[in-house]
XYZ file of C-alpha atoms in Angstrom:
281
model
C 69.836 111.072 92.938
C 71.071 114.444 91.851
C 71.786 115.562 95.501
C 73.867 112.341 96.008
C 75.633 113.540 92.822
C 76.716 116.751 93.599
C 77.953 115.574 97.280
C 79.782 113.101 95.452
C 81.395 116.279 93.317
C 82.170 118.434 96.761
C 83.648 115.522 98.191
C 85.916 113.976 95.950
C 87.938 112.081 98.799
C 84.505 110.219 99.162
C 84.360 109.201 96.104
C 87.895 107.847 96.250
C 87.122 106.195 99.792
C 84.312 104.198 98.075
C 86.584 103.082 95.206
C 88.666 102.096 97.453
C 85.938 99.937 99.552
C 84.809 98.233 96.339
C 88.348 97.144 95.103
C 88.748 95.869 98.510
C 85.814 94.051 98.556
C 86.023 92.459 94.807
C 89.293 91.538 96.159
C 88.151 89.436 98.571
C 85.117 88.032 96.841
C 87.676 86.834 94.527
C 90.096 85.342 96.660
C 86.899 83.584 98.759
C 85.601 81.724 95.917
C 85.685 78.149 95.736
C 87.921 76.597 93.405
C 86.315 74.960 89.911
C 89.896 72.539 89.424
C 90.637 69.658 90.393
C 94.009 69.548 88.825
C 96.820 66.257 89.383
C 98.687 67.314 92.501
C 102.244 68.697 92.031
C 105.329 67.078 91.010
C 102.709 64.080 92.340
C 102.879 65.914 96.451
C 99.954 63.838 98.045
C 99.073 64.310 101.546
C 100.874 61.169 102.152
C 104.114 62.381 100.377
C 103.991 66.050 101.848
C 104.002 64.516 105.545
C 106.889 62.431 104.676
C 108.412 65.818 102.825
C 108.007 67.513 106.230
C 109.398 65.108 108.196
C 112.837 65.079 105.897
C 112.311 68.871 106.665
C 112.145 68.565 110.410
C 115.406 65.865 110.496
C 117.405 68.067 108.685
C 116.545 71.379 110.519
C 117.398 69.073 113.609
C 120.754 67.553 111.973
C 121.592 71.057 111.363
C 121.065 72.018 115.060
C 122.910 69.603 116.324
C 125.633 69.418 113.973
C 126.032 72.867 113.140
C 124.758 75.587 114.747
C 127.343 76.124 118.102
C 130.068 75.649 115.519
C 128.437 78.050 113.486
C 128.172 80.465 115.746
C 131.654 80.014 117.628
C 132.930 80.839 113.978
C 131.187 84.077 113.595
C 132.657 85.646 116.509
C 135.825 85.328 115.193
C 134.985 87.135 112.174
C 136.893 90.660 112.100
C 134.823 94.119 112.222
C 135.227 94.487 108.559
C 133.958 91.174 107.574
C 130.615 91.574 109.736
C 130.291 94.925 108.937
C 128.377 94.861 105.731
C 126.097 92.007 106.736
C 124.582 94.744 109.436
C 124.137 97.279 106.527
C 122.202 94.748 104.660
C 120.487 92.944 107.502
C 117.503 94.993 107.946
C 115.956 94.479 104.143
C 115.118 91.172 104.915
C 112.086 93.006 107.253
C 108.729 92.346 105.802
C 107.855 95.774 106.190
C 110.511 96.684 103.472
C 107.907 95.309 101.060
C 103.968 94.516 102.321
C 104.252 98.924 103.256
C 104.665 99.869 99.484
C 102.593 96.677 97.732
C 99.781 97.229 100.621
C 99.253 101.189 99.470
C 99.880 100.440 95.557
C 97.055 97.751 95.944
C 95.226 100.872 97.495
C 96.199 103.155 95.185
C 95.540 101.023 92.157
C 91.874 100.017 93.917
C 91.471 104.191 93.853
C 91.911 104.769 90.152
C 88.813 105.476 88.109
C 88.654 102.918 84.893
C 86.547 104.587 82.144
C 87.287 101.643 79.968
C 87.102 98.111 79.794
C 90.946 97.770 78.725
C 91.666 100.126 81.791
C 89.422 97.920 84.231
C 91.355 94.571 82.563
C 94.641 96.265 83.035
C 94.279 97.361 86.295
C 92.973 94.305 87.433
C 95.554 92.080 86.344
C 98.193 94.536 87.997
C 95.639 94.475 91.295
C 95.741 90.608 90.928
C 99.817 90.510 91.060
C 100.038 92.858 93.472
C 97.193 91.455 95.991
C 99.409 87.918 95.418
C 102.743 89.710 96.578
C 101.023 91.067 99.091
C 99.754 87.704 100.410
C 102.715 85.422 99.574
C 105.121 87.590 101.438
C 102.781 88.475 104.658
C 100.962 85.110 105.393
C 104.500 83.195 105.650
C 105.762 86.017 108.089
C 102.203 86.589 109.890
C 102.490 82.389 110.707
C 106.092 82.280 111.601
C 105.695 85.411 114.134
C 103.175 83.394 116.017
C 104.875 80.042 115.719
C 108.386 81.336 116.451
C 107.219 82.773 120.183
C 105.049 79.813 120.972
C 108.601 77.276 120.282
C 110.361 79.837 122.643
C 114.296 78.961 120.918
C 116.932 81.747 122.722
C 118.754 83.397 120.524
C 122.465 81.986 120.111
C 123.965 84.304 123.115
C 121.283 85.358 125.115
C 121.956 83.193 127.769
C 125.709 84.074 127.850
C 127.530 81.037 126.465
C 126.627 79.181 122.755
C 123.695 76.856 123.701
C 121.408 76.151 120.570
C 119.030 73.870 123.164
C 117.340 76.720 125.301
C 114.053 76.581 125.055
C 111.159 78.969 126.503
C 107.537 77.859 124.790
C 105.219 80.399 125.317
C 107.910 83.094 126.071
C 106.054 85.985 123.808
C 109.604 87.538 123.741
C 112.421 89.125 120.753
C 114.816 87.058 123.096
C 113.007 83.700 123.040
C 111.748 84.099 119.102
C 114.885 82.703 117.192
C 113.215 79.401 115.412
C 112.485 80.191 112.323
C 114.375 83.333 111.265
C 111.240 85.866 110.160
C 113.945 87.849 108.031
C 114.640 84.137 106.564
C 110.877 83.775 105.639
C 110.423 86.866 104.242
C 113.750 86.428 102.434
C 112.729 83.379 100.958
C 109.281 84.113 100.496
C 110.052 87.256 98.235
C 112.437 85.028 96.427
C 109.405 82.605 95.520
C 106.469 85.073 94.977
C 108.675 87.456 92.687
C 110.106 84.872 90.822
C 106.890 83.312 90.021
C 105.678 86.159 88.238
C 109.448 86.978 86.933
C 111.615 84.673 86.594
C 114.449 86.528 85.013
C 114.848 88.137 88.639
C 115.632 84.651 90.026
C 119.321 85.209 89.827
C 119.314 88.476 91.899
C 116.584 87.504 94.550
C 118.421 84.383 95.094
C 121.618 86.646 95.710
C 119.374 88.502 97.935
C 117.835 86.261 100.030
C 120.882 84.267 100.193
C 122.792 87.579 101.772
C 119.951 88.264 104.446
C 120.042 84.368 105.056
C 123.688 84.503 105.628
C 123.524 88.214 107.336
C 121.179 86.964 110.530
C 124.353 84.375 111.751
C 127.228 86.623 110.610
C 125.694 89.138 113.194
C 124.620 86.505 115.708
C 121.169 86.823 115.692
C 120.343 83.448 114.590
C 121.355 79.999 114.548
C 121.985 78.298 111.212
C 119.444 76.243 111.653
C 116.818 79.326 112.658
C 117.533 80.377 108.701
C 117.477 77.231 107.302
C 113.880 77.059 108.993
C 112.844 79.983 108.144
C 114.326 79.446 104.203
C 111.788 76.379 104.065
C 108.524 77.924 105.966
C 108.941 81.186 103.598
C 109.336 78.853 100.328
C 106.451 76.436 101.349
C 104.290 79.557 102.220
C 104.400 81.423 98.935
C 104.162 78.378 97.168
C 100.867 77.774 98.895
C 99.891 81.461 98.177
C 100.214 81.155 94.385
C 98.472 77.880 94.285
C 95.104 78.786 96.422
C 95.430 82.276 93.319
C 96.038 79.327 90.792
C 93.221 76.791 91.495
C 90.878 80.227 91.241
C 92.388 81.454 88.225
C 93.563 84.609 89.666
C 97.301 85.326 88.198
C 98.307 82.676 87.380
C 97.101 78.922 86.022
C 97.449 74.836 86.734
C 98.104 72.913 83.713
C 96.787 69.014 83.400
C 100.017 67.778 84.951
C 99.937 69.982 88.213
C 102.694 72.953 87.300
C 101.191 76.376 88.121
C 102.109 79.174 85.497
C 102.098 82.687 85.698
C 99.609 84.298 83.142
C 101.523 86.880 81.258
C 100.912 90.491 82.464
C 99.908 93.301 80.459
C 102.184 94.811 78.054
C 104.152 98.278 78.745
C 101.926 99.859 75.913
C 98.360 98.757 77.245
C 99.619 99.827 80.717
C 101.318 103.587 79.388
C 98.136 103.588 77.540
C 95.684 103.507 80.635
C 98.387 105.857 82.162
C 97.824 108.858 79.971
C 94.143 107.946 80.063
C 93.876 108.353 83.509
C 96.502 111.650 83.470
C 93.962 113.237 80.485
């Protein structure tokens, strides 16, 4: 026991790798457990009503494509320099990667920490909790999208030369042949959702945001208006999921008798600067 000990106190990065392995692992104990609730569905969405909700969804993407989207993009061209200029400074944020790189090593980070106390161990659960349901709201909606959006094969609106929003490659496994749904839509619309639900003050500026990266991918040709409008609903519909399956386990957030999920409220800025200095002592 002793010897174990003072390896342990040479090699401090072990100690820190095993912390590490055991956040990880809690974390997915957690997230594997069955759920105890059996709560009313929401806003009453049975199976029966979700089909017919994704059928609306599929009409209206198609509407859009037909209606829309070579008009759309026709338009764009036109735009001057000027106008599409900041849409391609702004474009890029709507990458995933802009967000499930810093939440993925905070989680890490946060599973490293060494909680002396019981408050600590609450506190930095709860923050592990929030951050492990960013984390999975943003990057299961893009991880399903990237796969879906190659095996649907749509071109992009001029990669064939002339404004054709029917060219279709399934299987294609290429950038060129990946335009429906928009992945910066998802994630757009997907961080809108999942950092609302836990603060909802910061709905007016992610909706600004995700509204601009919406609007950004058929400014610069990229996408059709119907690729975002797709991509809008799959990122929505995927975080919603996310915070329900933490919900119906009682992990962030709850479901009250009538269906609506709720964020639990976080910890305050004093228990948090607290456990700060306690860990900095």
């Amino acid at each position: 026991m002793s010897d174990a000990r003072d390896v342990d106190r040479e090699r401090p990065w072990l100690v820190t790798l095993r912390r590490i392995a055991a956040g990880i692992i809690d974390a997915v104990a957690a997230l594997a457990r069955p759920s105890r609730l059996y709560p009313r569905e929401p806003w009453g969405l049975t199976p029966q009503r979700f089909a017919i909700a994704a059928g609306l969804a599929v009409v209206l993407i198609v509407l859009v494509m037909i209606v829309a989207d070579a008009d759309a993009i026709n338009a764009v061209q036109r735009l001057p320099g000027a106008v599409i200029w900041p849409f391609g400074q702004i474009t890029d944020f709507g990458k995933s990667g802009w967000f499930l790189w810093p939440l993925g090593v905070l989680f890490l980070i946060l599973a490293a920490l060494p909680a002396s106390t019981r408050m600590a161990q609450r506190v930095l659960a709860t923050i592990m909790v929030r951050v492990g349901f960013l984390l999975l709201a943003i990057g299961v909606p893009g991880l399903l999208v990237t796969i879906v959006k190659r095996m649907i094969g749509r071109a992009r609106p001029l990669v064939t030369g002339v404004v054709d929003p029917f060219v279709y490659v399934p299987f294609k496994w290429a950038s060129a042949y990946a335009s429906l749904p928009s992945g910066h839509a998802t994630t757009a619309f997907s961080v809108l959702v999942a950092f609302g639900a836990l603060w909802p003050r910061a709905r007016p500026a992610l909706w600004v945001y995700a509204l601009a990266i919406v609007v950004s991918r058929v400014v610069l040709t990229a996408h059709f208006p119907s690729d975002v409008l797709a991509g809008a609903i799959a990122g929505s519909i995927g975080a919603l999921m996310v915070r329900r399956y933490f919900a119906l386990r009682r992990l962030g957030f709850s479901v009250l008798p009538d269906g609506t999920v709720r964020a639990y409220p976080g910890p305050s800025f004093k228990r948090i600067k607290a456990v700060a200095r306690a860990l900095l002592s």
